CSV table of C-alpha atoms and ligand atoms in Angstrom, one decimal:
chain,number,residue,atom,x,y,z
J,11,MET,CA,-16.0,2.3,6.3
J,12,SER,CA,-14.6,-0.2,8.8
J,13,ARG,CA,-12.4,-3.1,7.8
J,14,SER,CA,-11.1,-5.9,9.9
J,15,ALA,CA,-7.5,-6.7,9.3
J,16,THR,CA,-4.8,-8.4,7.9
J,17,GLY,CA,-3.2,-11.6,9.0
J,18,GLY,CA,-4.4,-13.4,6.0
J,19,GLY,CA,-8.1,-12.8,6.7
J,20,ALA,CA,-10.5,-11.0,4.4
J,21,TYR,CA,-11.1,-7.3,4.9
J,22,ASP,CA,-14.6,-6.4,5.8
J,23,VAL,CA,-15.7,-3.0,6.8
J,24,GLY,CA,-13.2,-0.7,8.6
J,25,VAL,CA,-10.3,1.7,8.3
J,26,LEU,CA,-6.8,0.5,7.4
J,27,VAL,CA,-3.8,2.7,8.0
J,28,ALA,CA,-0.5,1.4,6.7
J,29,GLY,CA,2.9,2.9,7.2
J,30,ASN,CA,5.4,2.4,4.4
J,31,TRP,CA,8.8,3.0,6.0
J,32,LYS,CA,10.7,2.7,2.7
J,33,MET,CA,14.5,2.5,3.4
J,34,TYR,CA,14.2,3.8,7.0
J,35,LYS,CA,14.5,2.0,10.4
J,36,GLY,CA,16.8,-0.9,11.0
J,37,PRO,CA,15.9,-3.6,13.5
J,38,SER,CA,16.7,-1.6,16.7
J,39,GLU,CA,14.7,1.5,15.6
J,40,THR,CA,11.9,-0.8,14.5
J,41,ALA,CA,11.7,-2.5,17.9
J,42,ALA,CA,11.9,0.8,19.8
J,43,PHE,CA,9.1,2.4,17.6
J,44,LEU,CA,6.7,-0.6,18.0
J,45,ASP,CA,7.3,-1.0,21.7
J,46,ALA,CA,6.2,2.6,22.2
J,47,PHE,CA,3.3,2.3,19.8
J,48,ASP,CA,-0.2,1.5,21.0
J,49,PRO,CA,-2.6,1.5,18.0
J,50,PRO,CA,-6.0,2.9,18.6
J,51,LEU,CA,-9.0,0.6,18.7
J,52,GLY,CA,-11.1,0.1,15.6
J,53,VAL,CA,-8.3,0.8,13.1
J,54,ASP,CA,-6.2,-1.8,11.4
J,55,VAL,CA,-2.6,-0.6,11.6
J,56,VAL,CA,0.0,-2.1,9.3
J,57,VAL,CA,3.7,-1.3,9.2
J,58,CYS,CA,6.0,-2.1,6.3
J,59,PRO,CA,9.6,-2.0,7.4
J,60,PRO,CA,12.6,-2.9,5.3
J,61,TYR,CA,13.2,-6.6,4.9
J,62,VAL,CA,16.0,-6.7,7.6
J,63,SER,CA,13.5,-5.3,10.2
J,64,LEU,CA,10.6,-7.6,9.5
J,65,ALA,CA,11.5,-10.3,12.0
J,66,VAL,CA,11.8,-7.9,14.8
J,67,ALA,CA,8.4,-6.2,13.9
J,68,VAL,CA,6.4,-9.4,14.0
J,69,GLY,CA,4.5,-10.0,17.3
J,70,ARG,CA,4.6,-6.4,18.5
J,71,GLY,CA,0.9,-5.6,18.2
J,72,VAL,CA,0.5,-4.5,14.6
J,73,SER,CA,0.3,-6.3,11.3
J,74,VAL,CA,3.5,-6.4,9.3
J,75,TYR,CA,3.9,-6.2,5.6
J,76,ALA,CA,7.0,-6.4,3.4
J,77,GLN,CA,7.6,-3.7,0.8
J,78,ASN,CA,7.8,-6.1,-2.1
J,79,VAL,CA,7.7,-9.9,-2.8
J,80,HIS,CA,8.9,-12.2,-5.6
J,81,TRP,CA,6.7,-14.5,-7.5
J,82,SER,CA,8.8,-17.6,-7.2
J,83,THR,CA,9.1,-19.8,-4.1
J,84,GLU,CA,12.9,-19.9,-4.4
J,85,GLY,CA,15.5,-19.5,-7.2
J,86,ALA,CA,18.4,-17.6,-8.6
J,87,PHE,CA,16.9,-14.2,-8.1
J,88,THR,CA,19.5,-12.1,-6.3
J,89,GLY,CA,18.1,-9.5,-4.0
J,90,GLU,CA,14.6,-10.9,-4.0
J,91,VAL,CA,12.5,-12.5,-1.2
J,92,SER,CA,9.6,-15.0,-1.7
J,93,ALA,CA,6.1,-15.1,-0.1
J,94,GLU,CA,7.0,-18.4,1.6
J,95,MET,CA,10.1,-16.8,3.3
J,96,LEU,CA,7.9,-13.9,4.5
J,97,LEU,CA,5.3,-16.3,5.8
J,98,GLU,CA,8.0,-18.2,7.7
J,99,LEU,CA,8.9,-15.0,9.5
J,100,GLY,CA,5.2,-14.4,10.5
J,101,VAL,CA,4.8,-11.5,8.0
J,102,ASP,CA,1.1,-10.8,7.1
J,103,GLY,CA,1.5,-9.4,3.6
J,104,ALA,CA,3.4,-7.3,1.1
J,105,ILE,CA,3.1,-4.1,-0.9
J,106,VAL,CA,3.5,-4.5,-4.6
J,107,GLY,CA,3.9,-2.0,-7.4
J,108,HIS,CA,4.9,1.0,-5.4
J,109,SER,CA,5.7,3.9,-7.7
J,110,GLU,CA,9.4,4.0,-6.4
J,111,ARG,CA,9.8,0.4,-7.6
J,112,ARG,CA,8.2,1.3,-11.0
J,113,GLN,CA,10.3,4.5,-11.4
J,114,HIS,CA,13.7,3.3,-10.1
J,115,PHE,CA,13.8,-0.5,-10.4
J,116,GLY,CA,12.0,-1.4,-13.6
J,117,GLU,CA,8.8,-2.7,-12.1
J,118,THR,CA,6.1,-3.1,-14.8
J,119,ASP,CA,2.4,-3.9,-14.7
J,120,GLU,CA,3.3,-7.4,-15.6
J,121,THR,CA,5.8,-8.0,-12.8
J,122,VAL,CA,3.4,-6.3,-10.3
J,123,ALA,CA,0.7,-8.7,-11.3
J,124,ARG,CA,3.0,-11.7,-11.0
J,125,ARG,CA,4.1,-10.6,-7.5
J,126,ALA,CA,0.5,-9.9,-6.4
J,127,GLU,CA,-0.8,-13.3,-7.7
J,128,ALA,CA,1.9,-15.3,-6.1
J,129,ALA,CA,1.7,-13.5,-2.7
J,130,LEU,CA,-2.1,-13.9,-2.6
J,131,ALA,CA,-1.9,-17.6,-3.6
J,132,ALA,CA,0.6,-18.2,-0.8
J,133,GLY,CA,-1.7,-16.7,1.7
J,134,LEU,CA,-0.3,-13.2,2.2
J,135,GLY,CA,-2.3,-10.0,2.1
J,136,VAL,CA,-1.4,-7.6,-0.7
J,137,ILE,CA,-1.4,-3.8,-1.0
J,138,ALA,CA,-1.1,-3.1,-4.7
J,139,CYS,CA,-0.2,0.5,-5.6
J,140,VAL,CA,-1.5,2.4,-8.6
J,141,GLY,CA,-1.2,6.1,-9.5
J,142,GLU,CA,-0.6,8.6,-12.3
J,143,THR,CA,2.4,10.9,-12.7
J,144,GLY,CA,2.0,14.6,-12.7
J,145,GLU,CA,2.5,14.7,-16.5
J,146,GLU,CA,-0.1,11.9,-17.0
J,147,ARG,CA,-2.6,13.9,-14.9
J,148,GLU,CA,-1.9,17.2,-16.7
J,149,THR,CA,-2.4,15.5,-20.1
J,150,GLY,CA,-5.7,14.0,-19.1
J,151,ARG,CA,-4.5,10.4,-18.9
J,152,THR,CA,-5.2,9.7,-15.2
J,153,GLU,CA,-8.1,7.3,-15.8
J,154,ALA,CA,-6.4,5.5,-18.7
J,155,VAL,CA,-3.3,4.9,-16.6
J,156,LEU,CA,-5.3,3.6,-13.6
J,157,ARG,CA,-7.5,1.5,-15.8
J,158,ARG,CA,-4.4,-0.2,-17.2
J,159,GLN,CA,-2.7,-0.7,-13.9
J,160,LEU,CA,-5.8,-2.1,-12.3
J,161,SER,CA,-6.7,-4.4,-15.2
J,162,VAL,CA,-3.8,-6.7,-14.6
J,163,LEU,CA,-4.3,-7.2,-10.9
J,164,PRO,CA,-6.0,-10.4,-9.6
J,165,ARG,CA,-9.3,-10.2,-7.9
J,166,HIS,CA,-8.9,-11.5,-4.4
J,167,GLU,CA,-10.4,-10.9,-0.9
J,168,ARG,CA,-7.0,-10.2,0.5
J,169,LEU,CA,-6.1,-7.6,-2.1
J,170,VAL,CA,-6.2,-3.9,-1.1
J,171,ILE,CA,-5.6,-1.1,-3.6
J,172,ALA,CA,-3.6,2.0,-2.7
J,173,TYR,CA,-4.1,5.0,-4.9
J,174,GLU,CA,-0.8,6.9,-4.8
J,175,PRO,CA,-0.6,9.8,-7.2
J,176,VAL,CA,3.1,10.0,-8.0
J,177,TRP,CA,3.0,13.8,-7.9
J,178,ALA,CA,1.9,13.7,-4.3
J,179,ILE,CA,4.5,11.3,-2.9
J,180,GLY,CA,7.1,12.9,-0.7
J,181,THR,CA,6.3,16.2,-2.2
J,182,GLY,CA,4.1,17.7,0.5
J,183,ARG,CA,1.6,18.2,-2.3
J,184,THR,CA,-1.4,16.1,-1.2
J,185,ALA,CA,-4.4,15.4,-3.4
J,186,THR,CA,-7.3,17.4,-2.1
J,187,PRO,CA,-10.0,15.2,-0.4
J,188,GLN,CA,-12.2,15.9,-3.5
J,189,GLN,CA,-9.4,14.9,-5.9
J,190,ALA,CA,-8.9,11.7,-3.9
J,191,GLN,CA,-12.6,11.0,-3.8
J,192,ASP,CA,-13.0,11.5,-7.6
J,193,VAL,CA,-10.2,8.9,-8.3
J,194,HIS,CA,-11.4,6.5,-5.6
J,195,GLY,CA,-14.9,6.7,-7.0
J,196,PHE,CA,-13.5,5.8,-10.4
J,197,LEU,CA,-11.4,3.0,-9.0
J,198,ARG,CA,-14.4,1.6,-7.0
J,199,ALA,CA,-16.6,1.6,-10.2
J,200,ARG,CA,-13.8,-0.1,-12.2
J,201,LEU,CA,-13.4,-2.7,-9.5
J,202,ALA,CA,-17.1,-3.4,-9.5
J,203,ALA,CA,-17.0,-3.7,-13.3
J,204,LEU,CA,-14.2,-6.2,-12.9
J,205,GLY,CA,-16.3,-8.2,-10.4
J,206,ALA,CA,-14.2,-7.1,-7.4
J,207,GLU,CA,-16.5,-5.2,-5.1
J,208,GLY,CA,-15.6,-4.9,-1.4
J,209,ILE,CA,-11.9,-4.2,-2.1
J,210,ALA,CA,-10.5,-1.5,0.2
J,211,VAL,CA,-8.9,1.5,-1.6
J,212,LEU,CA,-6.3,3.4,0.4
J,213,TYR,CA,-5.0,6.9,-0.4
J,214,GLY,CA,-1.3,7.6,-0.3
J,215,GLY,CA,0.7,10.7,-1.0
J,216,SER,CA,1.8,13.2,1.7
J,217,VAL,CA,-0.8,12.0,4.2
J,218,LYS,CA,-0.2,13.6,7.6
J,219,ALA,CA,-2.1,14.1,10.8
J,220,ALA,CA,-3.3,17.5,9.6
J,221,ASN,CA,-5.0,16.2,6.5
J,222,ALA,CA,-5.8,12.6,7.3
J,223,GLY,CA,-9.2,13.3,8.8
J,224,ALA,CA,-10.5,15.1,5.8
J,225,LEU,CA,-9.1,12.5,3.4
J,226,PHE,CA,-10.4,9.5,5.4
J,227,ALA,CA,-13.9,11.1,5.7
J,228,MET,CA,-14.4,10.7,1.9
J,229,PRO,CA,-16.9,8.0,1.2
J,230,ASP,CA,-14.6,5.9,-1.0
J,231,VAL,CA,-11.3,6.4,0.9
J,232,ASP,CA,-10.9,3.4,3.2
J,233,GLY,CA,-7.7,4.5,4.9
J,234,GLY,CA,-4.2,5.5,4.0
J,235,LEU,CA,-0.7,4.3,2.9
J,236,VAL,CA,1.6,6.7,4.7
J,237,GLY,CA,5.2,7.3,3.9
J,238,GLY,CA,7.2,10.0,5.7
J,239,ALA,CA,4.7,10.7,8.4
J,240,SER,CA,4.6,7.1,9.5
J,241,LEU,CA,8.2,7.3,10.7
J,242,ASP,CA,7.3,9.4,13.7
J,243,ALA,CA,5.2,7.4,16.2
J,244,THR,CA,3.2,10.4,17.5
J,245,GLU,CA,2.4,11.6,14.0
J,246,PHE,CA,1.5,8.1,12.8
J,247,LEU,CA,-0.7,7.5,15.9
J,248,ALA,CA,-2.5,10.8,15.2
J,249,ILE,CA,-3.1,9.7,11.6
J,250,ALA,CA,-4.5,6.3,12.7
J,251,ALA,CA,-6.7,8.1,15.2
J,252,ALA,CA,-8.1,10.3,12.4
F,29,LIG,P1,4.7,10.1,1.6
F,29,LIG,O1,3.6,9.9,2.6
F,29,LIG,O2,6.0,10.4,2.2
F,29,LIG,O3,4.3,11.1,0.6
F,29,LIG,O4,4.8,8.7,0.8
F,29,LIG,C1,3.7,8.1,0.4
F,29,LIG,C2,4.1,6.7,0.0
F,29,LIG,O5,4.8,6.5,-1.0
F,29,LIG,C3,3.5,5.6,0.7
F,29,LIG,O6,3.8,4.4,0.1
């Protein structure tokens, strides 16, 4: 599937590969990475650096997303950043609901929904993360968890879903292409039932150059949200080229 990118426009048909740099790469490393990075044609490449590196990432040939965004325009919310502030920098969008935010920083379905709604309303693109833990999968609750996480999200042409099974993040344990396809097919059907066809669904969780081709070849996998492997320009380029 081919989707045309970011920058506030609707996604229509294509492959989207986003690198979530988490708490890696300050401004100078970000500039050096992007100056040496030449994204392949036909793929929408997004990088998601830490807040302090966003300004330097803008205007260097790829779309730039923040790793989170607050729902208010401004206010007494120490440590938070608003959609309007990101737009002022030239940032194209934001991730919301990453499992590391849910696990370590008290993010809930409700706050994820508020973040997504505000960012979309302000004009940003949004990559909203959903995914089950290993325990939820083992106890047969994967679909129930995904259904709940999806149900609160707004329907919007600039919304992209990232399926990130928590047990596959940073563990080297990737979902098999068939496991990913099974869940993506389920998510696609749920989105259709919610009246939200045409939303891209990315896979995330130990994506690397060696497995990206097989994952992205699955009919309902529209690209990837890549963590560790996006920190290395050669590896990230190979994933985008897959
Ligand atoms: P890894 O690719 O390092 O498993 O991380 C995935 C992720 O959390 C992307 O948001």
